[in-house]
CSV table of C-alpha atoms in Angstrom, one decimal:
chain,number,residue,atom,x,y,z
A,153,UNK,CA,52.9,172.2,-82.0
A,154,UNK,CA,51.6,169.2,-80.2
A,155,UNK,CA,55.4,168.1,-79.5
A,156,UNK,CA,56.6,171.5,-78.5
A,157,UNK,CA,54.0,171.8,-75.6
A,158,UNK,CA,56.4,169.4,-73.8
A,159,UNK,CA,58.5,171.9,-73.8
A,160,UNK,CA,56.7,175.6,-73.6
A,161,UNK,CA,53.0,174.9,-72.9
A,162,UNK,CA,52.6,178.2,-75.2
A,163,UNK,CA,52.3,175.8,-77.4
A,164,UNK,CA,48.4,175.3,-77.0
A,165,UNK,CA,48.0,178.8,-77.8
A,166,UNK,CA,49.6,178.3,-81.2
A,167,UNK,CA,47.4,175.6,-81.5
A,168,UNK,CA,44.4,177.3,-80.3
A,169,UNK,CA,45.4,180.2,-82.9
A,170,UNK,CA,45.7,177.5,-85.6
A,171,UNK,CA,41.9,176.1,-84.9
A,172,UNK,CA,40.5,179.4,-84.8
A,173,UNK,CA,41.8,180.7,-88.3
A,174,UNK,CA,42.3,177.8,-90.0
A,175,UNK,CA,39.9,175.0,-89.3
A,176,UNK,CA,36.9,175.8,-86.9
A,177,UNK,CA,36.9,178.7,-85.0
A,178,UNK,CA,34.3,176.8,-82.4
A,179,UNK,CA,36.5,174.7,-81.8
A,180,UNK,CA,39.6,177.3,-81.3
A,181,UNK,CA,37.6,179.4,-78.9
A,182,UNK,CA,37.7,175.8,-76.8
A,183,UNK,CA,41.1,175.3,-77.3
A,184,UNK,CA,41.7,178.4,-76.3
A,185,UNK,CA,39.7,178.4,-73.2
A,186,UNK,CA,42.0,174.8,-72.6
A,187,UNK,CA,44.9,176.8,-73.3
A,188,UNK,CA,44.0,179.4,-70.2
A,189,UNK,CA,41.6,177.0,-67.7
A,190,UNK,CA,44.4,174.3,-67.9
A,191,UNK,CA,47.8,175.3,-68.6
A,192,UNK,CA,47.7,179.3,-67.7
A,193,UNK,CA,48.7,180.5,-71.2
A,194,UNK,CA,47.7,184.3,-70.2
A,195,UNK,CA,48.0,185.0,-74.2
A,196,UNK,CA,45.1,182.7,-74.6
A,197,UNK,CA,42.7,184.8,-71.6
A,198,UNK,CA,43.9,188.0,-74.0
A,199,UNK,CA,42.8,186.7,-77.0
A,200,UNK,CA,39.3,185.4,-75.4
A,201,UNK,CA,39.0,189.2,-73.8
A,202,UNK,CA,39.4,190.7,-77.4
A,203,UNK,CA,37.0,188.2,-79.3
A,204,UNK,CA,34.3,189.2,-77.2
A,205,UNK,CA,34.5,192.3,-77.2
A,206,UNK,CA,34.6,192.1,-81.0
A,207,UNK,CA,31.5,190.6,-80.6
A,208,UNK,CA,30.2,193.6,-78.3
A,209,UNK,CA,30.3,190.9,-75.5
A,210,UNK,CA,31.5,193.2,-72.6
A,211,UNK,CA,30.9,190.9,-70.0
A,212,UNK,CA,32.7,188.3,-71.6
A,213,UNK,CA,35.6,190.3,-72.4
A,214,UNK,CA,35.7,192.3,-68.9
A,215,UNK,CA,35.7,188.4,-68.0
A,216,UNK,CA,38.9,187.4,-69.7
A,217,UNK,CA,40.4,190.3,-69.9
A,218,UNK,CA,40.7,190.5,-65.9
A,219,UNK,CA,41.9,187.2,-66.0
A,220,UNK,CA,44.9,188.3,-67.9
A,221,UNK,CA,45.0,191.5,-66.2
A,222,UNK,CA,45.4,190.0,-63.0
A,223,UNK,CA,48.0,187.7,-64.2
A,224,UNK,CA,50.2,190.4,-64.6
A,225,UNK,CA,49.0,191.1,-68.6
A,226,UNK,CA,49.6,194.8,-69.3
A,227,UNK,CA,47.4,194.7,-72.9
A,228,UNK,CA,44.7,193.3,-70.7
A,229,UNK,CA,45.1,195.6,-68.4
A,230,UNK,CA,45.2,198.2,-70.5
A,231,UNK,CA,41.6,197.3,-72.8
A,232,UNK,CA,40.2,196.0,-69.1
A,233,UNK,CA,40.7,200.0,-68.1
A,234,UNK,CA,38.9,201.2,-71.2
A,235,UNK,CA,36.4,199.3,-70.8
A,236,UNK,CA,35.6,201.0,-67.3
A,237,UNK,CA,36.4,204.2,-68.5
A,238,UNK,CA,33.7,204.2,-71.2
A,239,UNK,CA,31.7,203.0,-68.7
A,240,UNK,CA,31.9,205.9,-66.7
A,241,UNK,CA,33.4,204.1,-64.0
A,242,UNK,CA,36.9,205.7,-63.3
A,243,UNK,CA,38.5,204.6,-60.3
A,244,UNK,CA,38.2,201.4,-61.9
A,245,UNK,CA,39.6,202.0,-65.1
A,246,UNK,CA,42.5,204.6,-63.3
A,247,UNK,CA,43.4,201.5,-60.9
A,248,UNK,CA,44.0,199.3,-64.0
A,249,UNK,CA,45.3,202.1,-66.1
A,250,UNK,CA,48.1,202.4,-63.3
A,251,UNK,CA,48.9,198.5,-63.4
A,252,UNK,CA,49.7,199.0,-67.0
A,253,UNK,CA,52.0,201.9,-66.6
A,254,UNK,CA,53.8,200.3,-63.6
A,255,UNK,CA,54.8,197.3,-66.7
A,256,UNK,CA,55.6,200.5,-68.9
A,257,UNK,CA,52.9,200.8,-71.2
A,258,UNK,CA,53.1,204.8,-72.9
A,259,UNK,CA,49.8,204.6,-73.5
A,260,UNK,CA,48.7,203.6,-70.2
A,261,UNK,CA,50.9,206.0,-68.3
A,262,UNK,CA,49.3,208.8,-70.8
A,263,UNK,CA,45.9,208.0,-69.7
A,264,UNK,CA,47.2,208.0,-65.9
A,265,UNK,CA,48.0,211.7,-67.1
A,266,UNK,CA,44.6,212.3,-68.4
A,267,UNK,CA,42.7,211.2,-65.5
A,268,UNK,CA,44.9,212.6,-62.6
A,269,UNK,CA,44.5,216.2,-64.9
A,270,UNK,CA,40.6,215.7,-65.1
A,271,UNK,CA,40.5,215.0,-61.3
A,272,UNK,CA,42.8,218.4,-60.9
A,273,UNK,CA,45.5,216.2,-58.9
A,274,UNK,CA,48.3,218.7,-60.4
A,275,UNK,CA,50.7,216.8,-58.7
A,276,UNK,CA,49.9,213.3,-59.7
A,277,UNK,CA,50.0,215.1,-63.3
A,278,UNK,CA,53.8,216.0,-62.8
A,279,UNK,CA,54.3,212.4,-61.5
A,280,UNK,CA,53.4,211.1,-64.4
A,281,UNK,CA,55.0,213.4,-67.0
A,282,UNK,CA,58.6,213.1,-65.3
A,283,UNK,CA,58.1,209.3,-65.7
A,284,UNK,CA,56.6,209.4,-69.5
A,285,UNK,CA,59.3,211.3,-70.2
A,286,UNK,CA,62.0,210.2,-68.2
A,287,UNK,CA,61.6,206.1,-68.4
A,288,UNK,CA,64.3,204.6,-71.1
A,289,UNK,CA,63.3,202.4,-73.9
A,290,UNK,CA,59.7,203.5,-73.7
A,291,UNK,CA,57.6,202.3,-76.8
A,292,UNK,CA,54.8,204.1,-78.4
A,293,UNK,CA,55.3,207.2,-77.6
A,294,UNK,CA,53.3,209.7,-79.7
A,295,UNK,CA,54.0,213.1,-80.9
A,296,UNK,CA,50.9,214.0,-80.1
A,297,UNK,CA,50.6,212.7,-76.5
A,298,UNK,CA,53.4,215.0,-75.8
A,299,UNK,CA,51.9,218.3,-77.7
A,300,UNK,CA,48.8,217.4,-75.0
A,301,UNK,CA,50.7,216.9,-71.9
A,302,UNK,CA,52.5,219.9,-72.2
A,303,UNK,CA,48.7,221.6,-72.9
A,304,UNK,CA,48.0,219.6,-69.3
A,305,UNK,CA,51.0,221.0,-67.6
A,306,UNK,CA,50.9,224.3,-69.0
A,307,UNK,CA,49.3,228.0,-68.5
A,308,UNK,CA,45.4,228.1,-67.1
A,309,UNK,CA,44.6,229.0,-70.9
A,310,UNK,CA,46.7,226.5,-72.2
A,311,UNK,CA,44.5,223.9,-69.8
A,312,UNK,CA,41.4,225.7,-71.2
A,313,UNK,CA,42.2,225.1,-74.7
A,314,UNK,CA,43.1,221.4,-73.9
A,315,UNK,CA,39.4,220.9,-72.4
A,316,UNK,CA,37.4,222.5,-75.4
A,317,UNK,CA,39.4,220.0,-77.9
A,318,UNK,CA,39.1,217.4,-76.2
A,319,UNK,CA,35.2,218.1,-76.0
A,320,UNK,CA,35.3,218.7,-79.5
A,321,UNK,CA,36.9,215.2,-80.0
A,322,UNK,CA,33.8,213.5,-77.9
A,323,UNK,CA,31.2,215.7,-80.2
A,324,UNK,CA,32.9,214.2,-83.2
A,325,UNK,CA,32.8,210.4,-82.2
A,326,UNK,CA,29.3,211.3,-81.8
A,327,UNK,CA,28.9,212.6,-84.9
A,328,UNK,CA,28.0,216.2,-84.0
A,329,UNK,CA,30.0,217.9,-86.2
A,330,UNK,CA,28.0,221.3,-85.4
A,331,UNK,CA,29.1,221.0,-81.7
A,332,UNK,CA,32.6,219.7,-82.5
A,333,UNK,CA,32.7,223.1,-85.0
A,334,UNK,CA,31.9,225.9,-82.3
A,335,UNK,CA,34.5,224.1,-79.5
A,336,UNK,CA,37.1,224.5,-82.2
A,337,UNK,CA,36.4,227.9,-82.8
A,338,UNK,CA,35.6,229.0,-78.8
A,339,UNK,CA,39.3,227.2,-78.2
A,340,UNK,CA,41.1,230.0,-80.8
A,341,UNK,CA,40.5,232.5,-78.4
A,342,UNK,CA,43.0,230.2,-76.3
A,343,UNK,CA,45.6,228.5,-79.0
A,344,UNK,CA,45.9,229.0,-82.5
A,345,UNK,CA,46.5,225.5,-82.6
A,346,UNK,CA,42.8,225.2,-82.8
A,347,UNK,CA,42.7,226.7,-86.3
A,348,UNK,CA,45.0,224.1,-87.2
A,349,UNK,CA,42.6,221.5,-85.9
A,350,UNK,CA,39.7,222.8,-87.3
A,351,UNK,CA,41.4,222.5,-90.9
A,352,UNK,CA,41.9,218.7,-90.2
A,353,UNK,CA,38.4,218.8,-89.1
A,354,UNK,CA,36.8,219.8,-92.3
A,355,UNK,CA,39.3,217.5,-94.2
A,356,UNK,CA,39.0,214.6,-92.3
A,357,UNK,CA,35.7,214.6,-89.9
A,358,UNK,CA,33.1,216.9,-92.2
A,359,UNK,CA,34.7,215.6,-95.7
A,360,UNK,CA,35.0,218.9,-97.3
A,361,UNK,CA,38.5,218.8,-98.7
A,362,UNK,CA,39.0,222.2,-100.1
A,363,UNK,CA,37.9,223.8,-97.1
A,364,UNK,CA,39.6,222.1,-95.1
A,365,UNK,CA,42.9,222.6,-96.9
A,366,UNK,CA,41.7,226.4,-97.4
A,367,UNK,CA,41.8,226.7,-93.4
A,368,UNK,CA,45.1,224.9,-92.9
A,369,UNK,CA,47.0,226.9,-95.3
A,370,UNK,CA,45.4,230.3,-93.1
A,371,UNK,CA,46.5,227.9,-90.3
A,372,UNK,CA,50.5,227.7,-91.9
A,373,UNK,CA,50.0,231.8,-92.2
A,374,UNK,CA,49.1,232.0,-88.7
A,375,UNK,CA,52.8,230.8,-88.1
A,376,UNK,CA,51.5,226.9,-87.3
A,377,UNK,CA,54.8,224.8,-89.2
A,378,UNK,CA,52.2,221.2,-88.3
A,379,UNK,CA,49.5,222.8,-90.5
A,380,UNK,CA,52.2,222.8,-93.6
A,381,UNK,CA,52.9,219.2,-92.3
A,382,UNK,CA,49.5,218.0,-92.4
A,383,UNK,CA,49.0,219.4,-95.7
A,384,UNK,CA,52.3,217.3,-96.9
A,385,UNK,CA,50.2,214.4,-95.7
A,386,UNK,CA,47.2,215.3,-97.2
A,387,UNK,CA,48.9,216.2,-100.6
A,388,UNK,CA,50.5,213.1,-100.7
A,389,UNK,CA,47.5,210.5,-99.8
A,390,UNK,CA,46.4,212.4,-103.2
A,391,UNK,CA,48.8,211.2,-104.9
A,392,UNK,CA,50.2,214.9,-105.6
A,393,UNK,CA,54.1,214.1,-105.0
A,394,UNK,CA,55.1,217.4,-105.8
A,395,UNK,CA,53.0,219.4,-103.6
A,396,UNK,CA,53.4,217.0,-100.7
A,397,UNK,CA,57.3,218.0,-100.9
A,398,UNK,CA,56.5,221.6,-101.2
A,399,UNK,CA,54.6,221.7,-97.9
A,400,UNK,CA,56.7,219.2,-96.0
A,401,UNK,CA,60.0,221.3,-97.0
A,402,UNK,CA,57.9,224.1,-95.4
A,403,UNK,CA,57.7,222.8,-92.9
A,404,UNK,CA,60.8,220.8,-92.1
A,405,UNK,CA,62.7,224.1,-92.6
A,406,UNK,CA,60.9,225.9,-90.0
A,407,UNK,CA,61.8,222.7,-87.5
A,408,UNK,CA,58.5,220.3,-87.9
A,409,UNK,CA,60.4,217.0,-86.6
A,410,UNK,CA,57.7,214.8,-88.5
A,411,UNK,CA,58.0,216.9,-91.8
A,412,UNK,CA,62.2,216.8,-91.2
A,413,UNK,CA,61.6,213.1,-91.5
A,414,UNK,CA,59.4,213.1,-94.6
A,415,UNK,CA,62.4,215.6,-96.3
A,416,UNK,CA,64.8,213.1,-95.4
A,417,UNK,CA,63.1,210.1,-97.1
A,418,UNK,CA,62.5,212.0,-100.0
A,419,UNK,CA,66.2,213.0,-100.5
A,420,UNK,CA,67.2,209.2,-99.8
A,421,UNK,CA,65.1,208.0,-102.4
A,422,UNK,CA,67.0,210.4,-104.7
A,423,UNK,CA,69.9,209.1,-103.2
A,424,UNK,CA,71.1,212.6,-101.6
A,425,UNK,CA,72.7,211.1,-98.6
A,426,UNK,CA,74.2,214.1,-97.7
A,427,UNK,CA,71.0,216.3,-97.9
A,428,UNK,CA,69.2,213.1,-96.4
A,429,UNK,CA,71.8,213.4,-93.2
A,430,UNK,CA,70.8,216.4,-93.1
A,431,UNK,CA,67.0,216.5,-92.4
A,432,UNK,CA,67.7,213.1,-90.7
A,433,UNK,CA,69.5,214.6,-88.0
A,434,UNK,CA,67.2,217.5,-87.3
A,435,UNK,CA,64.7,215.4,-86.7
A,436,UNK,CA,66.7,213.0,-84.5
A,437,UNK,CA,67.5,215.4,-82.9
A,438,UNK,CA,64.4,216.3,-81.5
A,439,UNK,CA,63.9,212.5,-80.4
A,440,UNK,CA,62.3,211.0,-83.6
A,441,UNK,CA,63.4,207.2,-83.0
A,442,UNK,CA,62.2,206.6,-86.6
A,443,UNK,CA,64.8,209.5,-87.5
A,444,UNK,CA,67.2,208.2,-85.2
A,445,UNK,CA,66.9,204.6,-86.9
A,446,UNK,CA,67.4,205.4,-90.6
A,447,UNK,CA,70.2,207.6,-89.9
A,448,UNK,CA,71.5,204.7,-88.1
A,449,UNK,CA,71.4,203.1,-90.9
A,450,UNK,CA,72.6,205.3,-93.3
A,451,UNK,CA,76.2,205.7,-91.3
A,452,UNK,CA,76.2,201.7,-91.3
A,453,UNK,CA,74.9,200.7,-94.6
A,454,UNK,CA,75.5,203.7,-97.0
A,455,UNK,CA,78.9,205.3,-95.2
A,456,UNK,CA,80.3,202.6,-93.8
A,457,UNK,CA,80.6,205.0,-90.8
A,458,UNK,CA,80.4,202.7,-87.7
A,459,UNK,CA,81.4,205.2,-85.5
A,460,UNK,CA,77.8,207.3,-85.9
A,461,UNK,CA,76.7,204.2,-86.4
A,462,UNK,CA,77.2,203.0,-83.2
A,463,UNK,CA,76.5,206.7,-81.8
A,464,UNK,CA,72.9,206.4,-82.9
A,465,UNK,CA,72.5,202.8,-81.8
A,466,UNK,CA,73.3,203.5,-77.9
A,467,UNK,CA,71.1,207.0,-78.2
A,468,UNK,CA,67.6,204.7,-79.8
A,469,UNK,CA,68.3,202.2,-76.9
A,470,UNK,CA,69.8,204.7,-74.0
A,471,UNK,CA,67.7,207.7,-74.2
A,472,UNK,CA,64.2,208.6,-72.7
A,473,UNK,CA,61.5,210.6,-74.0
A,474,UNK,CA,61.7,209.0,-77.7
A,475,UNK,CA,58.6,209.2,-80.1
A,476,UNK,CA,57.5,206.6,-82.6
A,477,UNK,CA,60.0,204.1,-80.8
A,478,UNK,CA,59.2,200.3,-81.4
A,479,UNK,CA,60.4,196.8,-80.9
A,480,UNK,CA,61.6,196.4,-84.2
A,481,UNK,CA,63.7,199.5,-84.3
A,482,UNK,CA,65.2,198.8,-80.8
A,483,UNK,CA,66.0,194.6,-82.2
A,484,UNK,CA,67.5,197.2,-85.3
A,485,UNK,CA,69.6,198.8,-82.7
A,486,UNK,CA,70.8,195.8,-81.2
A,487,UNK,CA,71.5,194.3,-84.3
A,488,UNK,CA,73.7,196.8,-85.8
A,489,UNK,CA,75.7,197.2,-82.6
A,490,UNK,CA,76.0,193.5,-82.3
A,491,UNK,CA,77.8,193.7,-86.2
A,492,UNK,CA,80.2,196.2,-85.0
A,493,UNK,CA,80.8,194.4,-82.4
A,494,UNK,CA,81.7,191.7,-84.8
């Protein structure tokens, strides 16, 4: 490491990282401090923002972390706006939120979303959306940060539903499940979607299972496809294979993008490629970039088809809007086009 540093001086963050975890971690909190104070190693100001605030030290991380922030960091930037925002102080966290989505952090940009729509700045809201949705190559998007954007940017009782769930979230990280309970059931009179939360609330939050599976299946009759999909996951983290499939075919078949996925795995396993194309598609189609890479796949390892191959490839690094992208499946990308290329 020692040797490298003559050539990248991110070298005495490797060492730094090496002190910390493998010989003192006194010493590689000094090292690391070196690695910022002397040779600007922003990693190293990250690092020192996050250990404090694992240690509930919020000066010391607000300290750090703004160091990196303002050294163009976009993960510091990022925590450093959370930080203000559970303090309450929002222009603070919105103005550091914003830095973060200008270096195209999803996450970042999402909150920018979430402020602007608490503030009522409508238009700021629109901003925002067109460039979630519209920047190419954007990682991290969630499923679920679109469901509530669209809530954001929809009808006035679309809005109301999104502000009783999200003040049922807040009752449940305070552990008032009571509270958290009656938003759930005041937001039904605005989505059903809330039934379908409330199901995962019971399962998840309160810890009774049956009733909480018992409300998600009224959920699926209610005509909600993600409540068959969350019981496919909850089947199958009980080890109940069978019944996992059964809800996630449910729900596939009736267009869940998430469940499509699930159906498609399953039917590779059994080495169906042609129903595995299938449900790999459908939910590609709907911008699943873990769909998308697997199917890439399949035309390039399993058919030999480097024609779709190469289709899928250009649409995972080309197209906007993509949930569940990542770094690795974008290298993937590049990779396999780089072969055909060959």
């Amino acid at each position: 490491y020692k040797m490298a540093t003559a050539y990248n001086k991110y070298g005495y963050y490797k060492i730094a990282v090496m002190y910390y975890y493998n010989v003192n971690r006194e010493t590689g909190i000094k090292k690391m401090e070196e690695a910022y104070n002397i040779h600007k190693v922003v990693d190293a100001a990250n690092f020192l923002g996050y250990k404090a605030y694992e240690k509930n030290d919020i000066a010391g991380a607000k300290k750090w972390y703004t160091l990196a922030a303002k050294d163009g960091d976009s993960d510091a930037q990022y925590e450093l706006a959370r930080i203000y925002e559970n303090e309450k102080k929002f222009e603070e966290a919105e103005k550091w939120y914003i830095e973060a989505a200008e270096n195209n952090d999803s996450d970042a940009m999402y909150k920018v979303i979430f402020l602007n729509f608490l503030k009522g700045n409508k238009e700021k809201v629109r901003e925002w959306k067109r460039r979630f949705l519209g920047t190419k190559g954007l990682i991290g998007i969630t499923r679920s940060q679109k469901t509530w954007i669209d809530y954001m940017t929809g009808s006035e009782k679309d809005e109301k539903y999104f502000y009783l769930s999200r003040e049922a979230e807040n009752f449940i990280d305070e552990s008032k499940y009571k509270e958290a309970e009656e938003k759930y059931i005041e937001a039904e009179k605005y989505s059903e979607r809330a039934y379908f939360e409330l199901g995962a609330f019971y399962y998840y939050d309160v810890g009774d299972k049956e009733k909480g599976k018992k409300v998600l299946e009224e959920a699926y009759n209610r005509k909600l496809s993600i409540a068959a999909y969350a019981l496919g996951l909850i089947y199958e983290s009980e080890k109940q294979p069978e019944e996992a499939y059964k809800w996630y075919k449910i729900a596939a078949d009736e267009g869940d993008s998430s469940a499509q996925y699930m159906v498609a795995l399953h039917y590779y396993k059994k080495k169906n490629l042609k129903e595995a194309e299938k449900y790999y598609i459908l939910s590609a189609n709907q911008k699943d970039a873990e769909a998308m890479y697997n199917l890439m796949l399949l035309y390039f390892e399993d058919k030999k088809d480097n024609q779709n191959a190469k289709k899928w490839a250009n649409k995972i690094l080309n197209d906007s809007g993509l949930e569940n992208l990542t770094w690795d499946i974008k290298d993937g990308a590049d990779a396999v086009l780089g072969n055909i290329e060959k």
